[in-house]
């Protein structure tokens, strides 16, 4: 009778170990999939940011000579743009890492404020707003900003799904062992 009981206990232990192993692999794969979705979402956002930077450079180039009284604002835009580009570059390698994304959020806010000021200056100067090149650049920048806002929303949704997955028990225990931490929204 003891041999039969020991045999059943071994099967139960092996079965439990197999269930835990399959669950662990499934949970890990699910979290990796969600983390990869953050990367895909950031790639879309990165594209919009890259186009925004290109149009910001174009705006700076066209306004330097035409708005000599606004050199401080143009310099602020150039500095904000350089900082935002550097922050974007830092996030490209690990878009699920919280610290670089936090830096990008700050840099993007400063850059957005500087761009808004430049667009406002163009719109309020009659000679600038009537220039088809500048007007087209401003319109294109506004369209890019709408796309950027949508891409940012998709990124934040991917981050929320990932964070929700790693917060769930017992996945939370497994993720702490493998070193996964929460991502940050923009």
mmCIF file of C-alpha atoms in Angstrom:
data_model
loop_
_atom_site.group_PDB
_atom_site.id
_atom_site.type_symbol
_atom_site.label_atom_id
_atom_site.label_comp_id
_atom_site.label_asym_id
_atom_site.label_seq_id
_atom_site.Cartn_x
_atom_site.Cartn_y
_atom_site.Cartn_z
ATOM 1 C CA UNK A 1 0.000 0.000 0.000
ATOM 2 C CA UNK A 2 2.856 2.404 0.730
ATOM 3 C CA UNK A 3 4.362 1.849 -2.714
ATOM 4 C CA UNK A 4 1.053 2.753 -4.362
ATOM 5 C CA UNK A 5 0.651 5.905 -2.232
ATOM 6 C CA UNK A 6 4.236 6.984 -2.941
ATOM 7 C CA UNK A 7 3.715 6.352 -6.640
ATOM 8 C CA UNK A 8 0.543 8.536 -6.683
ATOM 9 C CA UNK A 9 2.311 11.263 -4.760
ATOM 10 C CA UNK A 10 5.163 11.283 -7.288
ATOM 11 C CA UNK A 11 2.680 11.619 -10.140
ATOM 12 C CA UNK A 12 0.943 14.493 -8.383
ATOM 13 C CA UNK A 13 4.236 16.261 -7.766
ATOM 14 C CA UNK A 14 5.369 15.728 -11.353
ATOM 15 C CA UNK A 15 1.996 16.918 -12.616
ATOM 16 C CA UNK A 16 2.128 20.003 -10.405
ATOM 17 C CA UNK A 17 5.678 20.758 -11.564
ATOM 18 C CA UNK A 18 4.602 20.386 -15.209
ATOM 19 C CA UNK A 19 1.617 22.717 -14.716
ATOM 20 C CA UNK A 20 3.833 25.318 -13.011
ATOM 21 C CA UNK A 21 6.448 25.042 -15.771
ATOM 22 C CA UNK A 22 3.860 25.449 -18.543
ATOM 23 C CA UNK A 23 2.186 28.318 -16.696
ATOM 24 C CA UNK A 24 5.562 30.055 -16.167
ATOM 25 C CA UNK A 25 6.469 29.723 -19.832
ATOM 26 C CA UNK A 26 3.049 31.007 -20.880
ATOM 27 C CA UNK A 27 3.135 33.939 -18.477
ATOM 28 C CA UNK A 28 6.658 34.883 -19.564
ATOM 29 C CA UNK A 29 5.729 34.682 -23.246
ATOM 30 C CA UNK A 30 2.605 36.786 -22.692
ATOM 31 C CA UNK A 31 4.562 39.507 -20.915
ATOM 32 C CA UNK A 32 7.262 39.430 -23.607
ATOM 33 C CA UNK A 33 4.580 39.798 -26.271
ATOM 34 C CA UNK A 34 3.111 42.797 -24.450
ATOM 35 C CA UNK A 35 6.575 44.310 -24.013
ATOM 36 C CA UNK A 36 7.202 43.879 -27.741
ATOM 37 C CA UNK A 37 3.904 45.673 -28.408
ATOM 38 C CA UNK A 38 5.329 48.654 -26.515
ATOM 39 C CA UNK A 39 8.259 48.615 -28.941
ATOM 40 C CA UNK A 40 5.957 48.463 -31.963
ATOM 41 C CA UNK A 41 3.839 51.305 -30.617
ATOM 42 C CA UNK A 42 6.937 53.388 -29.949
ATOM 43 C CA UNK A 43 8.143 52.788 -33.516
ATOM 44 C CA UNK A 44 4.976 54.502 -34.766
ATOM 45 C CA UNK A 45 5.443 57.335 -32.279
ATOM 46 C CA UNK A 46 9.111 57.606 -33.205
ATOM 47 C CA UNK A 47 8.153 58.050 -36.847
ATOM 48 C CA UNK A 48 5.823 60.925 -35.963
ATOM 49 C CA UNK A 49 8.459 62.478 -33.697
ATOM 50 C CA UNK A 50 11.112 62.216 -36.414
ATOM 51 C CA UNK A 51 8.838 63.971 -38.897
ATOM 52 C CA UNK A 52 8.000 66.578 -36.251
ATOM 53 C CA UNK A 53 11.711 67.235 -35.698
ATOM 54 C CA UNK A 54 12.297 67.563 -39.443
ATOM 55 C CA UNK A 55 9.516 70.126 -39.727
ATOM 56 C CA UNK A 56 10.812 71.907 -36.635
ATOM 57 C CA UNK A 57 14.238 72.166 -38.289
ATOM 58 C CA UNK A 58 12.590 73.473 -41.443
ATOM 59 C CA UNK A 59 10.639 76.048 -39.461
ATOM 60 C CA UNK A 60 13.808 77.160 -37.663
ATOM 61 C CA UNK A 61 15.703 77.464 -40.928
ATOM 62 C CA UNK A 62 12.986 79.560 -42.563
ATOM 63 C CA UNK A 63 12.363 81.811 -39.568
ATOM 64 C CA UNK A 64 15.953 82.639 -38.490
ATOM 65 C CA UNK A 65 16.339 85.479 -40.978
ATOM 66 C CA UNK A 66 12.705 86.539 -41.053
ATOM 67 C CA UNK A 67 12.162 86.999 -37.313
ATOM 68 C CA UNK A 68 15.315 88.634 -35.946
ATOM 69 C CA UNK A 69 13.385 89.983 -32.950
ATOM 70 C CA UNK A 70 12.453 86.436 -31.908
ATOM 71 C CA UNK A 71 15.949 84.933 -31.744
ATOM 72 C CA UNK A 72 15.457 83.946 -28.091
ATOM 73 C CA UNK A 73 12.327 81.965 -29.001
ATOM 74 C CA UNK A 74 14.102 80.386 -31.965
ATOM 75 C CA UNK A 75 17.061 79.455 -29.771
ATOM 76 C CA UNK A 76 14.663 77.979 -27.205
ATOM 77 C CA UNK A 77 13.055 75.884 -29.932
ATOM 78 C CA UNK A 78 16.450 74.717 -31.197
ATOM 79 C CA UNK A 79 17.532 73.734 -27.673
ATOM 80 C CA UNK A 80 14.228 71.999 -26.924
ATOM 81 C CA UNK A 81 14.413 70.173 -30.229
ATOM 82 C CA UNK A 82 17.967 68.958 -29.539
ATOM 83 C CA UNK A 83 16.938 67.717 -26.090
ATOM 84 C CA UNK A 84 13.849 65.975 -27.446
ATOM 85 C CA UNK A 85 15.900 64.290 -30.188
ATOM 86 C CA UNK A 86 18.401 63.015 -27.617
ATOM 87 C CA UNK A 87 15.615 61.754 -25.361
ATOM 88 C CA UNK A 88 13.934 60.014 -28.295
ATOM 89 C CA UNK A 89 17.210 58.326 -29.201
ATOM 90 C CA UNK A 90 17.571 57.056 -25.630
ATOM 91 C CA UNK A 91 14.082 55.524 -25.697
ATOM 92 C CA UNK A 92 14.561 53.779 -29.055
ATOM 93 C CA UNK A 93 16.657 50.977 -27.581
ATOM 94 C CA UNK A 94 14.386 50.241 -24.618
ATOM 95 C CA UNK A 95 10.934 51.848 -24.950
ATOM 96 C CA UNK A 96 9.701 49.836 -21.969
ATOM 97 C CA UNK A 97 12.291 51.359 -19.589
ATOM 98 C CA UNK A 98 10.718 53.931 -17.288
ATOM 99 C CA UNK A 99 13.579 56.421 -16.856
ATOM 100 C CA UNK A 100 14.269 57.222 -20.534
ATOM 101 C CA UNK A 101 10.533 57.495 -21.214
ATOM 102 C CA UNK A 102 10.171 59.917 -18.292
ATOM 103 C CA UNK A 103 12.945 62.064 -19.773
ATOM 104 C CA UNK A 104 11.242 61.945 -23.168
ATOM 105 C CA UNK A 105 7.926 63.009 -21.639
ATOM 106 C CA UNK A 106 9.550 66.102 -20.150
ATOM 107 C CA UNK A 107 11.551 66.919 -23.279
ATOM 108 C CA UNK A 108 8.514 66.424 -25.530
ATOM 109 C CA UNK A 109 6.436 68.784 -23.386
ATOM 110 C CA UNK A 110 9.106 71.505 -23.567
ATOM 111 C CA UNK A 111 9.546 70.931 -27.306
ATOM 112 C CA UNK A 112 5.784 71.064 -27.881
ATOM 113 C CA UNK A 113 5.518 74.364 -26.029
ATOM 114 C CA UNK A 114 8.363 75.861 -28.070
ATOM 115 C CA UNK A 115 6.833 74.636 -31.338
ATOM 116 C CA UNK A 116 3.434 76.024 -30.358
ATOM 117 C CA UNK A 117 5.049 79.405 -29.731
ATOM 118 C CA UNK A 118 6.691 79.346 -33.182
ATOM 119 C CA UNK A 119 3.457 78.358 -34.914
ATOM 120 C CA UNK A 120 1.668 81.135 -33.071
ATOM 121 C CA UNK A 121 4.293 83.642 -34.208
ATOM 122 C CA UNK A 122 3.919 82.541 -37.823
ATOM 123 C CA UNK A 123 0.132 82.758 -37.657
ATOM 124 C CA UNK A 124 0.192 86.230 -36.097
ATOM 125 C CA UNK A 125 2.612 87.791 -38.590
ATOM 126 C CA UNK A 126 0.682 88.590 -41.763
ATOM 127 C CA UNK A 127 3.772 88.493 -43.986
ATOM 128 C CA UNK A 128 4.702 85.043 -42.647
ATOM 129 C CA UNK A 129 1.257 83.488 -42.701
ATOM 130 C CA UNK A 130 0.762 84.551 -46.330
ATOM 131 C CA UNK A 131 3.980 82.751 -47.367
ATOM 132 C CA UNK A 132 2.813 79.465 -48.942
ATOM 133 C CA UNK A 133 5.967 77.604 -47.852
ATOM 134 C CA UNK A 134 5.588 78.591 -44.202
ATOM 135 C CA UNK A 135 1.817 78.125 -44.236
ATOM 136 C CA UNK A 136 2.234 74.658 -45.724
ATOM 137 C CA UNK A 137 4.910 73.787 -43.184
ATOM 138 C CA UNK A 138 2.665 74.914 -40.320
ATOM 139 C CA UNK A 139 -0.283 72.925 -41.682
ATOM 140 C CA UNK A 140 1.916 69.857 -42.099
ATOM 141 C CA UNK A 141 3.217 70.308 -38.550
ATOM 142 C CA UNK A 142 -0.327 70.426 -37.212
ATOM 143 C CA UNK A 143 -1.199 67.212 -39.074
ATOM 144 C CA UNK A 144 1.945 65.524 -37.739
ATOM 145 C CA UNK A 145 1.001 66.628 -34.229
ATOM 146 C CA UNK A 146 -2.399 64.951 -34.557
ATOM 147 C CA UNK A 147 -0.701 61.761 -35.735
ATOM 148 C CA UNK A 148 1.789 62.032 -32.883
ATOM 149 C CA UNK A 149 -1.037 62.400 -30.379
ATOM 150 C CA UNK A 150 -2.722 59.274 -31.756
ATOM 151 C CA UNK A 151 0.557 57.316 -31.729
ATOM 152 C CA UNK A 152 1.185 58.471 -28.181
ATOM 153 C CA UNK A 153 -2.239 57.157 -27.178
ATOM 154 C CA UNK A 154 -1.472 53.772 -28.777
ATOM 155 C CA UNK A 155 1.875 53.691 -26.938
ATOM 156 C CA UNK A 156 0.203 54.497 -23.614
ATOM 157 C CA UNK A 157 -2.387 51.754 -24.175
ATOM 158 C CA UNK A 158 0.400 49.235 -24.858
ATOM 159 C CA UNK A 159 2.155 50.347 -21.668
ATOM 160 C CA UNK A 160 -1.069 50.011 -19.672
ATOM 161 C CA UNK A 161 -1.677 46.468 -20.985
ATOM 162 C CA UNK A 162 1.901 45.451 -20.147
ATOM 163 C CA UNK A 163 1.752 46.988 -16.658
ATOM 164 C CA UNK A 164 -1.593 45.322 -15.955
ATOM 165 C CA UNK A 165 -0.142 41.951 -16.958
ATOM 166 C CA UNK A 166 2.912 42.199 -14.720
ATOM 167 C CA UNK A 167 0.835 43.401 -11.752
ATOM 168 C CA UNK A 168 -1.425 40.345 -11.781
ATOM 169 C CA UNK A 169 -0.825 37.686 -9.178
ATOM 170 C CA UNK A 170 0.910 35.213 -9.539
ATOM 171 C CA UNK A 171 2.561 36.650 -12.660
ATOM 172 C CA UNK A 172 3.898 39.473 -10.491
ATOM 173 C CA UNK A 173 5.973 36.954 -8.526
ATOM 174 C CA UNK A 174 7.461 35.430 -11.670
ATOM 175 C CA UNK A 175 8.227 38.839 -13.205
ATOM 176 C CA UNK A 176 10.113 39.954 -10.105
ATOM 177 C CA UNK A 177 12.349 36.880 -10.495
ATOM 178 C CA UNK A 178 13.141 37.559 -14.144
ATOM 179 C CA UNK A 179 13.672 41.306 -13.601
ATOM 180 C CA UNK A 180 10.731 42.835 -15.431
ATOM 181 C CA UNK A 181 9.549 46.153 -14.064
ATOM 182 C CA UNK A 182 6.716 48.501 -14.900
ATOM 183 C CA UNK A 183 6.909 50.671 -17.997
ATOM 184 C CA UNK A 184 5.998 54.352 -18.058
ATOM 185 C CA UNK A 185 3.397 56.142 -20.146
ATOM 186 C CA UNK A 186 4.060 59.341 -22.020
#
